[in-house]
């Protein structure tokens, strides 16, 4: 469960980075 949460947070940060870089 903890690892799943970390994966979700990492994916969210990646999405935010792509939007801000876009």
mmCIF file with all atom_site columns, N, CA and C in Angstrom:
data_model
loop_
_atom_site.group_PDB
_atom_site.id
_atom_site.type_symbol
_atom_site.label_atom_id
_atom_site.label_alt_id
_atom_site.label_comp_id
_atom_site.label_asym_id
_atom_site.label_entity_id
_atom_site.label_seq_id
_atom_site.pdbx_PDB_ins_code
_atom_site.Cartn_x
_atom_site.Cartn_y
_atom_site.Cartn_z
_atom_site.occupancy
_atom_site.B_iso_or_equiv
_atom_site.pdbx_formal_charge
_atom_site.auth_seq_id
_atom_site.auth_comp_id
_atom_site.auth_asym_id
_atom_site.auth_atom_id
_atom_site.pdbx_PDB_model_num
ATOM 1  N N  . UNK A 1 1  ? 0.848 -1.200 0.000   1.00 0.00 ? 1  UNK A N  1
ATOM 2  C CA . UNK A 1 1  ? 0.000 0.000  0.000   1.00 0.00 ? 1  UNK A CA 1
ATOM 3  C C  . UNK A 1 1  ? 0.884 1.251  0.000   1.00 0.00 ? 1  UNK A C  1
ATOM 4  N N  . UNK A 1 2  ? 1.939 1.229  0.805   1.00 0.00 ? 2  UNK A N  1
ATOM 5  C CA . UNK A 1 2  ? 2.833 2.387  0.876   1.00 0.00 ? 2  UNK A CA 1
ATOM 6  C C  . UNK A 1 2  ? 3.527 2.613  -0.466  1.00 0.00 ? 2  UNK A C  1
ATOM 7  N N  . UNK A 1 3  ? 4.009 1.515  -1.060  1.00 0.00 ? 3  UNK A N  1
ATOM 8  C CA . UNK A 1 3  ? 4.704 1.641  -2.347  1.00 0.00 ? 3  UNK A CA 1
ATOM 9  C C  . UNK A 1 3  ? 3.743 2.156  -3.420  1.00 0.00 ? 3  UNK A C  1
ATOM 10 N N  . UNK A 1 4  ? 2.487 1.720  -3.362  1.00 0.00 ? 4  UNK A N  1
ATOM 11 C CA . UNK A 1 4  ? 1.494 2.177  -4.324  1.00 0.00 ? 4  UNK A CA 1
ATOM 12 C C  . UNK A 1 4  ? 1.289 3.676  -4.195  1.00 0.00 ? 4  UNK A C  1
ATOM 13 N N  . UNK A 1 5  ? 1.254 4.163  -2.946  1.00 0.00 ? 5  UNK A N  1
ATOM 14 C CA . UNK A 1 5  ? 1.069 5.593  -2.704  1.00 0.00 ? 5  UNK A CA 1
ATOM 15 C C  . UNK A 1 5  ? 2.247 6.377  -3.272  1.00 0.00 ? 5  UNK A C  1
ATOM 16 N N  . UNK A 1 6  ? 3.457 5.861  -3.079  1.00 0.00 ? 6  UNK A N  1
ATOM 17 C CA . UNK A 1 6  ? 4.657 6.534  -3.584  1.00 0.00 ? 6  UNK A CA 1
ATOM 18 C C  . UNK A 1 6  ? 4.611 6.620  -5.110  1.00 0.00 ? 6  UNK A C  1
ATOM 19 N N  . UNK A 1 7  ? 4.177 5.538  -5.750  1.00 0.00 ? 7  UNK A N  1
ATOM 20 C CA . UNK A 1 7  ? 4.081 5.515  -7.212  1.00 0.00 ? 7  UNK A CA 1
ATOM 21 C C  . UNK A 1 7  ? 3.083 6.569  -7.688  1.00 0.00 ? 7  UNK A C  1
ATOM 22 N N  . UNK A 1 8  ? 1.959 6.692  -7.003  1.00 0.00 ? 8  UNK A N  1
ATOM 23 C CA . UNK A 1 8  ? 0.942 7.663  -7.399  1.00 0.00 ? 8  UNK A CA 1
ATOM 24 C C  . UNK A 1 8  ? 1.472 9.077  -7.255  1.00 0.00 ? 8  UNK A C  1
ATOM 25 N N  . UNK A 1 9  ? 2.185 9.357  -6.160  1.00 0.00 ? 9  UNK A N  1
ATOM 26 C CA . UNK A 1 9  ? 2.734 10.694 -5.926  1.00 0.00 ? 9  UNK A CA 1
ATOM 27 C C  . UNK A 1 9  ? 3.796 11.019 -6.975  1.00 0.00 ? 9  UNK A C  1
ATOM 28 N N  . UNK A 1 10 ? 4.629 10.026 -7.296  1.00 0.00 ? 10 UNK A N  1
ATOM 29 C CA . UNK A 1 10 ? 5.675 10.235 -8.304  1.00 0.00 ? 10 UNK A CA 1
ATOM 30 C C  . UNK A 1 10 ? 5.051 10.542 -9.660  1.00 0.00 ? 10 UNK A C  1
ATOM 31 N N  . UNK A 1 11 ? 4.009 9.816  -10.004 1.00 0.00 ? 11 UNK A N  1
ATOM 32 C CA . UNK A 1 11 ? 3.322 10.050 -11.270 1.00 0.00 ? 11 UNK A CA 1
ATOM 33 C C  . UNK A 1 11 ? 2.691 11.428 -11.303 1.00 0.00 ? 11 UNK A C  1
ATOM 34 N N  . UNK A 1 12 ? 2.143 11.867 -10.167 1.00 0.00 ? 12 UNK A N  1
ATOM 35 C CA . UNK A 1 12 ? 1.517 13.182 -10.094 1.00 0.00 ? 12 UNK A CA 1
ATOM 36 C C  . UNK A 1 12 ? 2.558 14.274 -10.288 1.00 0.00 ? 12 UNK A C  1
ATOM 37 N N  . UNK A 1 13 ? 3.700 14.121 -9.630  1.00 0.00 ? 13 UNK A N  1
ATOM 38 C CA . UNK A 1 13 ? 4.769 15.119 -9.768  1.00 0.00 ? 13 UNK A CA 1
ATOM 39 C C  . UNK A 1 13 ? 5.265 15.174 -11.206 1.00 0.00 ? 13 UNK A C  1
ATOM 40 N N  . UNK A 1 14 ? 5.354 14.003 -11.857 1.00 0.00 ? 14 UNK A N  1
ATOM 41 C CA . UNK A 1 14 ? 5.805 13.948 -13.249 1.00 0.00 ? 14 UNK A CA 1
ATOM 42 C C  . UNK A 1 14 ? 4.811 14.684 -14.140 1.00 0.00 ? 14 UNK A C  1
ATOM 43 N N  . UNK A 1 15 ? 3.520 14.478 -13.883 1.00 0.00 ? 15 UNK A N  1
ATOM 44 C CA . UNK A 1 15 ? 2.495 15.142 -14.681 1.00 0.00 ? 15 UNK A CA 1
ATOM 45 C C  . UNK A 1 15 ? 2.584 16.650 -14.504 1.00 0.00 ? 15 UNK A C  1
ATOM 46 N N  . UNK A 1 16 ? 2.757 17.105 -13.263 1.00 0.00 ? 16 UNK A N  1
ATOM 47 C CA . UNK A 1 16 ? 2.865 18.538 -12.981 1.00 0.00 ? 16 UNK A CA 1
ATOM 48 C C  . UNK A 1 16 ? 4.085 19.117 -13.692 1.00 0.00 ? 16 UNK A C  1
ATOM 49 N N  . UNK A 1 17 ? 5.197 18.381 -13.667 1.00 0.00 ? 17 UNK A N  1
ATOM 50 C CA . UNK A 1 17 ? 6.421 18.856 -14.312 1.00 0.00 ? 17 UNK A CA 1
ATOM 51 C C  . UNK A 1 17 ? 6.205 18.993 -15.813 1.00 0.00 ? 17 UNK A C  1
ATOM 52 N N  . UNK A 1 18 ? 5.512 18.037 -16.412 1.00 0.00 ? 18 UNK A N  1
ATOM 53 C CA . UNK A 1 18 ? 5.268 18.087 -17.850 1.00 0.00 ? 18 UNK A CA 1
ATOM 54 C C  . UNK A 1 18 ? 4.396 19.286 -18.200 1.00 0.00 ? 18 UNK A C  1
ATOM 55 N N  . UNK A 1 19 ? 3.423 19.580 -17.360 1.00 0.00 ? 19 UNK A N  1
ATOM 56 C CA . UNK A 1 19 ? 2.525 20.714 -17.610 1.00 0.00 ? 19 UNK A CA 1
ATOM 57 C C  . UNK A 1 19 ? 3.292 22.027 -17.491 1.00 0.00 ? 19 UNK A C  1
ATOM 58 N N  . UNK A 1 20 ? 4.122 22.153 -16.448 1.00 0.00 ? 20 UNK A N  1
ATOM 59 C CA . UNK A 1 20 ? 4.855 23.403 -16.238 1.00 0.00 ? 20 UNK A CA 1
ATOM 60 C C  . UNK A 1 20 ? 5.933 23.584 -17.297 1.00 0.00 ? 20 UNK A C  1
ATOM 61 N N  . UNK A 1 21 ? 6.520 22.486 -17.770 1.00 0.00 ? 21 UNK A N  1
ATOM 62 C CA . UNK A 1 21 ? 7.547 22.569 -18.808 1.00 0.00 ? 21 UNK A CA 1
ATOM 63 C C  . UNK A 1 21 ? 6.919 22.829 -20.183 1.00 0.00 ? 21 UNK A C  1
ATOM 64 N N  . UNK A 1 22 ? 5.667 22.404 -20.332 1.00 0.00 ? 22 UNK A N  1
ATOM 65 C CA . UNK A 1 22 ? 4.989 22.482 -21.616 1.00 0.00 ? 22 UNK A CA 1
ATOM 66 C C  . UNK A 1 22 ? 4.885 23.896 -22.151 1.00 0.00 ? 22 UNK A C  1
#
